[in-house]
Amino acid sequence: MNEEVFSLKAQYKLINQRFISNGWITVYRGHHEEEEVDTGIYCLLVKPEYLEEYMKNSDWGIHWGSEGHPSIITHFRDGRSITEYFRFGEEGLEPFIYPKWFTHVKERYVDVSQEFVNYFKLYEKTTSKQKRNYYFIDDSGDAEEVINVSEREVRIKQKFMVEYLAVRKIHLSLCFDFMVVTDQVGAGAAYVEKDEDFVGETFNYNHLMRLVPGIGKGNFQSWIIGKTLLKYDPSKSNNFHFEVDDETNESFIIGYNDDGSEKLVPCHSEEHKFFTPVFFKKEVLNKYYDHPEKYKVDGFHISSSFITLKMDNNHEDYVMVFLNDLKMLPQREQLHWKHHNIAPQPGMGLSGAYYDTMVLGNWARDSDSADVRFKAKYLTFNKKWFDKFGWHFYKEQVGADQKHFHALHVPSENSVTSFSDQLLILVKLTIDSLNEEMLVKDLPKVDNEKGIAKLERFLDYHGCRIADMITFLRNLQDLRSGMIAHRFSSSNKNLKKAVAYFGLTEEKYQEVALDIFIQSLYILNTLTALFLDKEKDED
């Protein structure tokens, strides 16, 4: 032990910081065996009318183990005995942290004020009673950690505590107990006998250094005990996390001013509230495609449990949203869209699919975007196939594969990573999902036959030889295997052939991906014409 440890220099710093670090407050801490300083941090709430009396001494008022638990107190009034129930044992003080120790199972854990949890509607994620995290879910569905609980420590995000104290108009007392016991060598020159009080408007504590025979491994004790305050801020008592400022709306580019500068208009504009188009880069959708467990994206909407936005996602190069529809988004979400906002260019406008469907209300047109059209066709094709033949051509997607389906899209940027991610999903949905068992159910068994070969025999059996389709699928499979499923090798002949087949270069990832979607859509249309429409004609 060095002299700084014995003098509790680091603990003075913690007290002065009110146990705040990087936006978090430590409101509870129990002693860890491996630490040199025996540490105790506790907290409680103090009503303003009791604060002056409470700060007259260094006593905590409530100590862990008692936690100000409900009490039944009998007293005499007007000559008669009266028994009353008190929510908290100490008048004017309220516990916030509840350390618990159950001797019969030798288990300890810590609870946090349920009122605080309920106020912010925090979501609890539990590993065990000893390890819990609480999250605030905002209007966009994003989670922010607010409380971190371990067996011997509780930390709370400062901004949430500040709001809670302000709206309740109550103060937080941060109580502490730091002690070091050592021998003369450990104390060194830092030992100076003292019994010193530190008293101010927001703190009251004592530092004691003394010789105490027989209290541990040595006789030299350094001990700080007391409390410091985090007072509520009256200026924030009317600011609430759940209030939405209707005036806080972002401005978006809708065209150009007479001087050639971009014309920015707030999305809640009354002047431009009817069918004013705003355009965005396709990259704006990556955030939503990357989280299919949370968002669903189609040709006309983005939707989740928290937001719904109508949009025209039926173009290859951009996304269109009507200006006033953007005001339905939380401001943070508006900022995301604003970052991808682009000025209108000649040729930009509503797609025919969006105009017919969302403006005229006629569900008559397919999407003009290959990925949107492919996904819609994939679902309807598989359903119609099942209705006709009693089995699915593509095995139904379950679990994570459903989320991958929602995430499928033409890459919005020309990168190998985006290309590979979407290629992997597309092959999984098509080649890997072929219902191989049913395709060859009525055909002779062939040993070691793979999915594409089974499809080819199925088509031959029905008198449909489509060499181009099979060639495309085999090259698609080789491309996936060579680029993703196995370690990349420049000597891979099948990969080289597939790269040449698709004309894939570093400059054409996005272009090739679009072509693969179009050809995959062509396969669905071809199978529909050969089997589903044909069956209908024969009826």
Coordinates of C-alpha atoms in Angstrom, one line a residue:
M1 CA 0.0 0.0 0.0
N2 CA 1.3 3.5 -0.8
E3 CA 0.7 6.7 1.1
E4 CA -1.8 8.0 -1.5
V5 CA -4.0 5.0 -0.8
F6 CA -3.9 5.5 2.9
S7 CA -4.7 9.2 2.6
L8 CA -7.7 8.3 0.5
K9 CA -6.7 10.8 -2.2
A10 CA -8.7 9.0 -4.9
Q11 CA -11.8 8.9 -2.7
Y12 CA -11.7 12.7 -2.2
K13 CA -11.8 13.1 -6.0
L14 CA -14.8 10.8 -6.2
I15 CA -16.6 12.8 -3.6
N16 CA -15.9 16.1 -5.3
Q17 CA -17.2 14.6 -8.6
R18 CA -20.3 13.3 -6.8
F19 CA -19.4 9.9 -8.1
I20 CA -20.1 11.0 -11.7
S21 CA -17.9 9.8 -14.5
N22 CA -18.6 9.9 -18.3
G23 CA -22.3 10.7 -17.8
W24 CA -22.9 7.9 -15.3
I25 CA -23.5 8.2 -11.5
T26 CA -22.5 5.3 -9.2
V27 CA -25.3 5.3 -6.7
Y28 CA -24.4 2.0 -4.9
R29 CA -21.2 0.1 -4.4
G30 CA -20.3 -2.6 -2.0
H31 CA -16.9 -3.8 -0.9
H32 CA -14.9 -6.0 -3.2
E33 CA -12.5 -8.4 -1.4
E34 CA -9.6 -7.6 -3.8
E35 CA -9.7 -3.9 -3.2
E36 CA -7.4 -2.1 -0.7
V37 CA -10.0 0.4 0.3
D38 CA -13.1 -0.9 2.0
T39 CA -15.8 1.0 0.0
G40 CA -19.4 1.6 0.6
I41 CA -21.6 3.9 -1.6
Y42 CA -25.3 4.3 -1.0
C43 CA -27.9 6.9 -2.0
L44 CA -31.3 8.1 -0.9
L45 CA -33.8 10.9 -1.7
V46 CA -34.3 13.9 0.5
K47 CA -37.4 16.2 0.4
P48 CA -36.4 19.9 0.2
E49 CA -38.3 20.8 3.4
Y50 CA -36.1 18.4 5.3
L51 CA -32.8 19.2 3.6
E52 CA -31.5 21.8 6.1
E53 CA -32.0 19.5 9.1
Y54 CA -30.6 16.6 7.1
M55 CA -27.3 18.4 6.3
K56 CA -26.5 19.3 9.9
N57 CA -24.5 16.1 10.4
S58 CA -22.7 13.5 8.4
D59 CA -25.2 10.7 9.2
W60 CA -26.8 9.0 6.2
G61 CA -30.3 9.0 7.6
I62 CA -31.0 5.6 6.0
H63 CA -28.5 2.8 5.9
W64 CA -28.5 -0.3 3.7
G65 CA -30.0 -3.2 5.6
S66 CA -32.8 -0.9 6.8
E67 CA -33.5 0.8 3.5
G68 CA -36.2 2.9 5.1
H69 CA -38.6 0.0 4.7
P70 CA -42.3 0.5 5.6
S71 CA -43.0 0.7 9.3
I72 CA -45.9 0.3 11.6
I73 CA -45.5 2.8 14.5
T74 CA -47.7 3.0 17.6
H75 CA -47.8 6.4 19.4
F76 CA -50.2 8.3 21.7
R77 CA -52.3 11.2 20.6
D78 CA -55.0 12.9 22.7
G79 CA -54.6 10.3 25.4
R80 CA -55.2 7.3 23.2
S81 CA -53.0 4.8 21.4
I82 CA -52.8 5.2 17.6
T83 CA -51.1 2.7 15.2
E84 CA -50.2 4.0 11.8
Y85 CA -48.5 2.6 8.7
F86 CA -45.6 4.7 7.3
R87 CA -44.5 4.1 3.7
F88 CA -40.9 4.9 4.8
G89 CA -39.4 4.6 8.2
E90 CA -37.6 8.0 8.2
E91 CA -39.7 11.1 7.7
G92 CA -38.6 13.2 4.7
L93 CA -36.2 10.5 3.5
E94 CA -36.9 8.0 0.8
P95 CA -34.7 5.0 -0.2
F96 CA -33.7 4.6 -3.9
I97 CA -31.5 1.5 -3.7
Y98 CA -32.4 -1.8 -2.0
P99 CA -29.5 -4.1 -1.4
K100 CA -30.8 -7.5 -0.4
W101 CA -29.1 -10.5 1.3
F102 CA -30.9 -13.8 1.8
T103 CA -29.0 -16.0 4.3
H104 CA -31.0 -19.1 3.7
V105 CA -29.7 -19.3 0.1
K106 CA -26.6 -17.1 0.6
E107 CA -27.6 -14.9 -2.3
R108 CA -27.4 -11.1 -2.6
Y109 CA -28.7 -8.7 -5.3
V110 CA -29.7 -5.1 -5.6
D111 CA -33.0 -3.5 -6.6
V112 CA -33.6 0.0 -7.8
S113 CA -36.6 2.2 -7.1
Q114 CA -39.5 0.8 -9.1
E115 CA -40.9 4.3 -9.3
F116 CA -37.8 5.5 -11.3
V117 CA -38.1 2.4 -13.6
N118 CA -41.8 3.1 -14.2
Y119 CA -41.4 6.8 -14.8
F120 CA -39.1 6.1 -17.8
K121 CA -40.9 2.8 -18.8
L122 CA -37.6 1.1 -18.7
Y123 CA -37.1 -2.3 -20.3
E124 CA -35.3 -4.8 -18.1
K125 CA -32.9 -7.2 -19.6
T126 CA -31.7 -9.8 -17.2
T127 CA -28.8 -12.3 -17.2
S128 CA -29.5 -13.1 -13.5
K129 CA -30.7 -11.2 -10.4
Q130 CA -27.1 -10.2 -9.9
K131 CA -26.7 -8.8 -13.4
R132 CA -29.4 -6.6 -14.9
N133 CA -29.6 -3.8 -17.4
Y134 CA -32.5 -1.4 -17.9
Y135 CA -33.1 0.4 -21.2
F136 CA -35.1 3.5 -22.3
I137 CA -36.8 2.9 -25.7
D138 CA -37.2 6.2 -27.6
D139 CA -39.8 7.1 -30.3
S140 CA -37.8 5.4 -33.0
G141 CA -37.5 2.2 -31.1
D142 CA -33.8 2.7 -30.3
A143 CA -32.6 1.5 -26.9
E144 CA -30.4 3.5 -24.5
E145 CA -29.0 1.9 -21.4
V146 CA -30.1 3.8 -18.2
I147 CA -29.3 1.5 -15.3
N148 CA -26.5 -1.0 -15.0
V149 CA -26.9 -3.4 -12.0
S150 CA -24.3 -5.9 -10.8
E151 CA -24.2 -7.8 -7.5
R152 CA -22.2 -5.0 -5.7
E153 CA -22.6 -1.9 -7.9
V154 CA -25.4 0.2 -9.5
R155 CA -24.7 2.9 -12.0
I156 CA -27.4 5.2 -13.5
K157 CA -27.2 7.4 -16.6
Q158 CA -26.8 11.0 -15.3
K159 CA -29.3 12.8 -17.6
F160 CA -32.1 10.4 -16.5
M161 CA -31.4 10.9 -12.9
V162 CA -31.3 14.7 -13.4
E163 CA -34.7 14.7 -15.0
Y164 CA -36.2 12.4 -12.3
L165 CA -35.0 14.6 -9.5
A166 CA -36.2 17.8 -11.3
V167 CA -39.7 16.5 -12.0
R168 CA -40.1 15.2 -8.5
K169 CA -38.4 18.3 -7.0
I170 CA -36.3 16.2 -4.7
H171 CA -32.6 15.9 -3.9
L172 CA -30.3 12.9 -4.2
S173 CA -28.0 12.2 -1.2
L174 CA -24.9 10.2 -2.2
C175 CA -23.6 8.6 1.0
F176 CA -20.1 7.1 1.3
D177 CA -17.9 5.1 3.7
F178 CA -14.2 4.6 2.8
M179 CA -11.8 2.9 5.2
V180 CA -8.2 1.7 5.0
V181 CA -6.6 -0.3 7.8
T182 CA -2.9 -1.0 7.6
D183 CA 0.4 -1.2 9.5
Q184 CA 2.9 1.6 10.0
V185 CA 4.8 0.8 6.8
G186 CA 1.5 1.0 4.8
A187 CA 0.5 4.3 6.3
G188 CA 4.0 5.8 6.0
A189 CA 4.3 9.6 6.1
A190 CA 0.6 10.0 5.2
Y191 CA -0.4 9.2 8.8
V192 CA -1.2 12.3 10.7
E193 CA -3.6 11.9 13.6
K194 CA -6.8 13.8 12.6
D195 CA -10.5 14.1 13.2
E196 CA -11.6 16.6 10.6
D197 CA -15.1 17.6 9.5
F198 CA -15.8 18.9 5.9
V199 CA -19.0 20.8 5.9
G200 CA -20.6 22.9 3.1
E201 CA -24.0 23.5 1.5
T202 CA -23.9 20.2 -0.4
F203 CA -21.6 18.0 1.6
N204 CA -21.0 16.9 5.2
Y205 CA -18.3 14.3 6.0
N206 CA -15.5 13.5 8.3
H207 CA -12.0 12.1 7.8
L208 CA -10.5 10.3 10.8
M209 CA -7.0 9.0 11.0
R210 CA -6.1 7.2 14.2
L211 CA -4.4 4.3 15.9
V212 CA -6.8 1.6 16.8
P213 CA -5.2 -1.6 18.3
G214 CA -6.5 -4.9 17.1
I215 CA -8.9 -3.8 14.3
G216 CA -7.3 -5.8 11.5
K217 CA -3.9 -6.5 9.9
G218 CA -2.6 -3.2 11.4
N219 CA -3.4 -0.6 13.9
F220 CA -3.5 2.4 11.5
Q221 CA -6.9 3.5 10.3
S222 CA -7.9 6.1 7.7
W223 CA -11.7 6.5 7.5
I224 CA -14.0 8.9 5.5
I225 CA -17.7 8.8 6.1
G226 CA -20.5 11.2 5.2
K227 CA -22.6 12.4 2.3
T228 CA -22.7 14.8 -0.6
L229 CA -25.7 16.1 -2.6
L230 CA -26.9 16.1 -6.2
K231 CA -29.6 18.8 -5.9
Y232 CA -32.5 19.0 -8.3
D233 CA -32.4 21.8 -10.9
P234 CA -35.6 23.9 -10.7
S235 CA -35.1 25.1 -14.3
K236 CA -35.6 21.6 -15.5
S237 CA -38.7 20.8 -13.5
N238 CA -41.0 21.3 -16.5
N239 CA -38.9 19.4 -19.1
F240 CA -40.1 15.9 -19.7
H241 CA -38.6 13.2 -21.9
F242 CA -42.0 12.2 -23.2
E243 CA -43.0 15.6 -24.5
V244 CA -42.8 16.0 -28.2
D245 CA -42.0 19.5 -29.5
D246 CA -44.3 19.8 -32.6
E247 CA -42.3 22.8 -33.7
T248 CA -39.1 20.9 -33.9
N249 CA -39.1 19.7 -37.5
E250 CA -36.3 19.6 -40.0
S251 CA -36.2 21.3 -43.4
F252 CA -35.7 19.5 -46.6
I253 CA -34.7 20.4 -50.2
I254 CA -37.7 20.6 -52.5
G255 CA -36.2 22.5 -55.4
Y256 CA -34.2 25.6 -56.2
N257 CA -34.6 29.3 -55.5
D258 CA -34.4 32.0 -58.1
D259 CA -30.7 32.5 -57.3
G260 CA -29.9 28.8 -57.9
S261 CA -29.6 27.9 -54.3
E262 CA -31.3 24.9 -52.9
K263 CA -34.8 25.6 -51.5
L264 CA -35.3 24.3 -48.0
V265 CA -38.8 24.0 -46.5
P266 CA -39.7 22.6 -43.1
C267 CA -41.7 19.3 -43.4
H268 CA -44.6 20.7 -41.4
S269 CA -45.1 23.6 -43.9
E270 CA -48.7 24.5 -44.6
E271 CA -47.8 26.1 -47.9
H272 CA -46.3 22.9 -49.3
K273 CA -48.5 20.3 -47.6
F274 CA -50.0 18.7 -50.7
F275 CA -47.9 16.2 -52.7
T276 CA -44.6 18.1 -52.5
P277 CA -42.0 15.4 -53.4
V278 CA -38.7 15.2 -51.6
F279 CA -35.9 12.9 -52.9
F280 CA -33.3 10.9 -51.1
K281 CA -30.3 8.7 -51.9
K282 CA -31.0 5.0 -51.8
E283 CA -28.5 4.7 -48.9
V284 CA -31.1 6.2 -46.6
L285 CA -32.8 2.8 -46.4
N286 CA -29.6 0.9 -45.3
K287 CA -30.4 1.6 -41.7
Y288 CA -33.7 -0.1 -42.0
Y289 CA -32.6 -3.0 -44.2
D290 CA -29.8 -3.7 -41.7
H291 CA -32.3 -4.2 -38.9
P292 CA -35.0 -6.5 -40.4
E293 CA -35.9 -7.7 -36.8
K294 CA -37.1 -4.1 -36.2
Y295 CA -38.2 -2.6 -39.6
K296 CA -40.0 -3.8 -42.7
V297 CA -39.3 -2.2 -46.0
D298 CA -41.4 -2.6 -49.1
G299 CA -42.1 -0.5 -52.2
F300 CA -44.5 1.8 -50.4
H301 CA -43.6 1.9 -46.7
I302 CA -41.1 1.6 -43.9
S303 CA -42.8 0.3 -40.8
S304 CA -42.0 -0.8 -37.3
S305 CA -43.6 -0.9 -33.9
F306 CA -42.7 2.7 -33.5
I307 CA -42.8 4.5 -36.9
T308 CA -44.6 4.2 -40.2
L309 CA -43.5 6.2 -43.3
K310 CA -45.1 6.2 -46.7
M311 CA -42.5 6.4 -49.4
D312 CA -41.9 5.6 -53.1
N313 CA -39.2 2.9 -53.1
N314 CA -39.9 1.9 -56.7
H315 CA -36.9 3.6 -58.3
E316 CA -33.4 2.1 -58.8
D317 CA -31.5 5.3 -57.9
Y318 CA -33.5 7.2 -55.3
V319 CA -36.4 7.2 -52.8
M320 CA -39.2 9.7 -52.8
V321 CA -41.3 10.9 -49.8
F322 CA -44.0 13.6 -49.8
L323 CA -42.8 16.5 -47.6
N324 CA -45.5 16.5 -45.0
D325 CA -45.2 12.7 -44.5
L326 CA -41.7 13.3 -43.0
K327 CA -43.2 15.2 -40.1
M328 CA -44.6 11.9 -38.8
L329 CA -41.0 10.8 -38.0
P330 CA -39.3 11.7 -34.6
Q331 CA -36.8 14.5 -35.1
R332 CA -33.8 12.2 -34.7
E333 CA -35.2 10.1 -37.6
Q334 CA -35.8 13.2 -39.6
L335 CA -32.1 14.1 -39.2
H336 CA -31.2 10.7 -40.6
W337 CA -33.3 11.4 -43.7
K338 CA -32.0 14.9 -44.0
H339 CA -28.5 13.6 -44.2
H340 CA -29.4 11.7 -47.4
N341 CA -31.6 14.4 -48.9
I342 CA -30.8 15.3 -52.6
A343 CA -32.1 18.1 -54.8
P344 CA -34.6 17.0 -57.6
Q345 CA -33.1 16.4 -61.0
P346 CA -34.8 16.2 -64.5
G347 CA -36.5 12.8 -64.8
M348 CA -37.1 12.4 -61.1
G349 CA -40.7 11.9 -60.0
L350 CA -43.3 9.5 -58.7
S351 CA -43.1 5.9 -60.0
G352 CA -46.2 4.6 -61.8
A353 CA -46.5 1.9 -59.2
Y354 CA -46.6 4.5 -56.4
Y355 CA -49.0 6.8 -58.2
D356 CA -51.4 4.1 -59.1
T357 CA -51.3 2.4 -55.7
M358 CA -50.8 5.2 -53.1
V359 CA -52.4 8.2 -54.9
L360 CA -55.2 6.6 -57.0
G361 CA -55.7 3.6 -54.6
N362 CA -55.5 1.0 -57.4
W363 CA -53.4 -2.1 -56.6
A364 CA -52.8 -2.7 -60.3
R365 CA -49.1 -2.2 -61.0
D366 CA -45.9 -4.0 -60.1
S367 CA -43.1 -2.1 -58.6
D368 CA -40.6 -0.4 -60.9
S369 CA -37.8 -1.5 -58.6
A370 CA -36.3 -4.9 -59.3
D371 CA -35.7 -5.9 -55.7
V372 CA -39.2 -4.9 -54.5
R373 CA -40.8 -6.6 -57.5
F374 CA -38.8 -9.8 -56.9
K375 CA -39.8 -10.1 -53.3
A376 CA -43.4 -9.5 -54.0
K377 CA -43.3 -12.0 -56.9
Y378 CA -41.4 -14.6 -54.8
L379 CA -44.2 -14.6 -52.2
T380 CA -47.1 -14.7 -54.6
F381 CA -45.4 -17.4 -56.8
N382 CA -44.7 -19.7 -53.9
K383 CA -48.3 -19.3 -52.6
K384 CA -49.8 -20.0 -56.0
W385 CA -47.6 -23.0 -56.5
F386 CA -48.7 -24.4 -53.2
D387 CA -52.4 -23.7 -54.1
K388 CA -51.9 -25.6 -57.4
F389 CA -49.7 -28.5 -56.3
G390 CA -50.0 -28.8 -52.5
W391 CA -46.3 -28.1 -51.8
H392 CA -44.1 -25.1 -51.8
F393 CA -41.6 -24.7 -54.7
Y394 CA -39.3 -22.8 -52.3
K395 CA -39.3 -24.0 -48.7
E396 CA -41.0 -21.5 -46.5
Q397 CA -38.7 -19.1 -44.6
V398 CA -38.7 -19.4 -40.8
G399 CA -36.8 -17.7 -38.0
A400 CA -33.8 -15.6 -39.1
D401 CA -34.4 -16.4 -42.7
Q402 CA -37.6 -14.4 -42.6
K403 CA -35.6 -11.4 -41.4
H404 CA -33.1 -12.0 -44.2
F405 CA -35.9 -11.9 -46.7
H406 CA -37.0 -8.5 -45.4
A407 CA -33.4 -7.2 -45.6
L408 CA -32.9 -8.3 -49.2
H409 CA -32.4 -5.3 -51.6
V410 CA -30.2 -4.2 -54.5
P411 CA -27.1 -2.7 -52.9
S412 CA -27.3 1.1 -52.6
E413 CA -23.5 1.4 -52.9
N414 CA -20.9 -0.1 -55.1
S415 CA -19.0 -2.2 -52.5
V416 CA -18.0 -5.9 -52.4
T417 CA -19.3 -6.1 -48.9
S418 CA -22.8 -5.0 -49.8
F419 CA -22.8 -7.1 -52.9
S420 CA -21.7 -10.2 -51.0
D421 CA -24.3 -9.7 -48.2
Q422 CA -27.2 -9.5 -50.7
L423 CA -25.8 -12.3 -52.9
L424 CA -25.7 -14.6 -49.9
I425 CA -29.4 -13.8 -49.0
L426 CA -30.6 -14.2 -52.6
V427 CA -28.9 -17.6 -53.1
K428 CA -30.3 -18.8 -49.7
L429 CA -33.8 -17.8 -50.7
T430 CA -33.7 -19.4 -54.2
I431 CA -31.1 -22.2 -54.7
D432 CA -30.7 -23.2 -51.1
S433 CA -34.5 -23.1 -50.5
L434 CA -35.5 -25.3 -53.5
N435 CA -37.9 -28.0 -52.2
E436 CA -35.5 -30.7 -53.5
E437 CA -37.5 -33.6 -52.0
M438 CA -40.7 -32.7 -53.8
L439 CA -38.9 -31.8 -57.1
V440 CA -37.7 -35.4 -57.5
K441 CA -40.4 -37.2 -55.6
D442 CA -41.7 -39.0 -58.8
L443 CA -38.3 -39.3 -60.5
P444 CA -35.7 -42.1 -60.3
K445 CA -33.1 -41.6 -57.5
V446 CA -29.7 -40.3 -58.5
D447 CA -26.9 -40.5 -55.9
N448 CA -25.2 -37.3 -54.8
E449 CA -27.5 -35.1 -56.8
K450 CA -27.5 -31.4 -55.9
G451 CA -30.4 -29.0 -55.9
I452 CA -29.9 -27.3 -59.3
A453 CA -29.5 -30.7 -60.9
K454 CA -32.7 -31.9 -59.3
L455 CA -34.5 -28.7 -60.7
E456 CA -33.1 -29.4 -64.1
R457 CA -34.4 -33.0 -64.1
F458 CA -37.8 -31.8 -62.8
L459 CA -38.0 -29.4 -65.7
D460 CA -36.9 -32.0 -68.2
Y461 CA -39.6 -34.4 -66.8
H462 CA -42.2 -31.8 -67.5
G463 CA -40.9 -31.1 -71.0
C464 CA -39.2 -27.8 -70.2
R465 CA -35.6 -27.5 -71.1
I466 CA -34.4 -24.1 -70.1
A467 CA -30.6 -24.2 -70.5
D468 CA -30.1 -20.5 -69.9
M469 CA -31.9 -20.6 -66.5
I470 CA -29.8 -23.6 -65.3
T471 CA -26.6 -21.9 -66.5
F472 CA -27.5 -18.7 -64.6
L473 CA -28.2 -20.6 -61.4
R474 CA -25.0 -22.6 -61.6
N475 CA -22.9 -19.5 -62.1
L476 CA -24.8 -17.8 -59.3
Q477 CA -24.0 -20.7 -57.0
D478 CA -20.4 -20.7 -58.0
L479 CA -20.2 -17.0 -57.4
R480 CA -21.6 -17.3 -53.9
S481 CA -19.4 -20.3 -53.1
G482 CA -16.2 -18.7 -54.4
M483 CA -16.7 -15.2 -52.9
I484 CA -18.5 -16.0 -49.6
A485 CA -19.0 -19.7 -48.6
H486 CA -15.3 -20.6 -49.0
R487 CA -12.0 -18.9 -48.7
F488 CA -11.4 -16.7 -51.8
S489 CA -8.9 -18.2 -54.2
S490 CA -7.8 -16.6 -57.5
S491 CA -7.2 -20.1 -58.8
N492 CA -10.8 -21.2 -58.4
K493 CA -11.8 -22.0 -61.9
N494 CA -15.5 -22.1 -61.2
L495 CA -15.3 -18.7 -59.6
K496 CA -13.4 -17.3 -62.5
K497 CA -16.0 -18.6 -64.9
A498 CA -18.8 -17.1 -62.8
V499 CA -17.1 -13.7 -62.6
A500 CA -16.7 -13.7 -66.4
Y501 CA -20.3 -14.8 -66.9
F502 CA -21.7 -11.9 -64.9
G503 CA -19.0 -9.4 -66.1
L504 CA -18.2 -8.7 -62.5
T505 CA -15.5 -6.0 -61.8
E506 CA -14.8 -3.7 -58.9
E507 CA -16.6 -1.0 -60.7
K508 CA -19.8 -3.0 -61.4
Y509 CA -20.8 -4.7 -58.1
Q510 CA -24.0 -2.6 -58.0
E511 CA -24.8 -3.1 -61.7
V512 CA -24.2 -6.8 -61.6
A513 CA -26.4 -7.1 -58.4
L514 CA -29.3 -5.4 -60.2
D515 CA -28.9 -7.7 -63.2
I516 CA -29.0 -10.8 -60.9
F517 CA -32.2 -9.5 -59.4
I518 CA -33.7 -9.0 -62.8
Q519 CA -32.7 -12.5 -64.0
S520 CA -34.0 -14.0 -60.7
L521 CA -37.3 -12.2 -61.3
Y522 CA -37.3 -13.6 -64.9
I523 CA -37.0 -17.1 -63.5
L524 CA -40.1 -16.6 -61.4
N525 CA -42.0 -15.2 -64.4
T526 CA -40.9 -18.1 -66.6
L527 CA -41.9 -20.8 -64.0
T528 CA -45.3 -19.0 -63.6
A529 CA -45.9 -19.0 -67.3
L530 CA -44.9 -22.7 -67.7
F531 CA -46.6 -24.2 -64.7
L532 CA -49.2 -21.9 -63.1
D533 CA -50.6 -20.1 -66.1
K534 CA -50.4 -23.3 -68.1
E535 CA -52.4 -25.2 -65.5
K536 CA -55.0 -22.4 -65.5
D537 CA -55.3 -22.6 -69.3
E538 CA -55.8 -26.4 -69.2
D539 CA -58.6 -26.0 -66.7

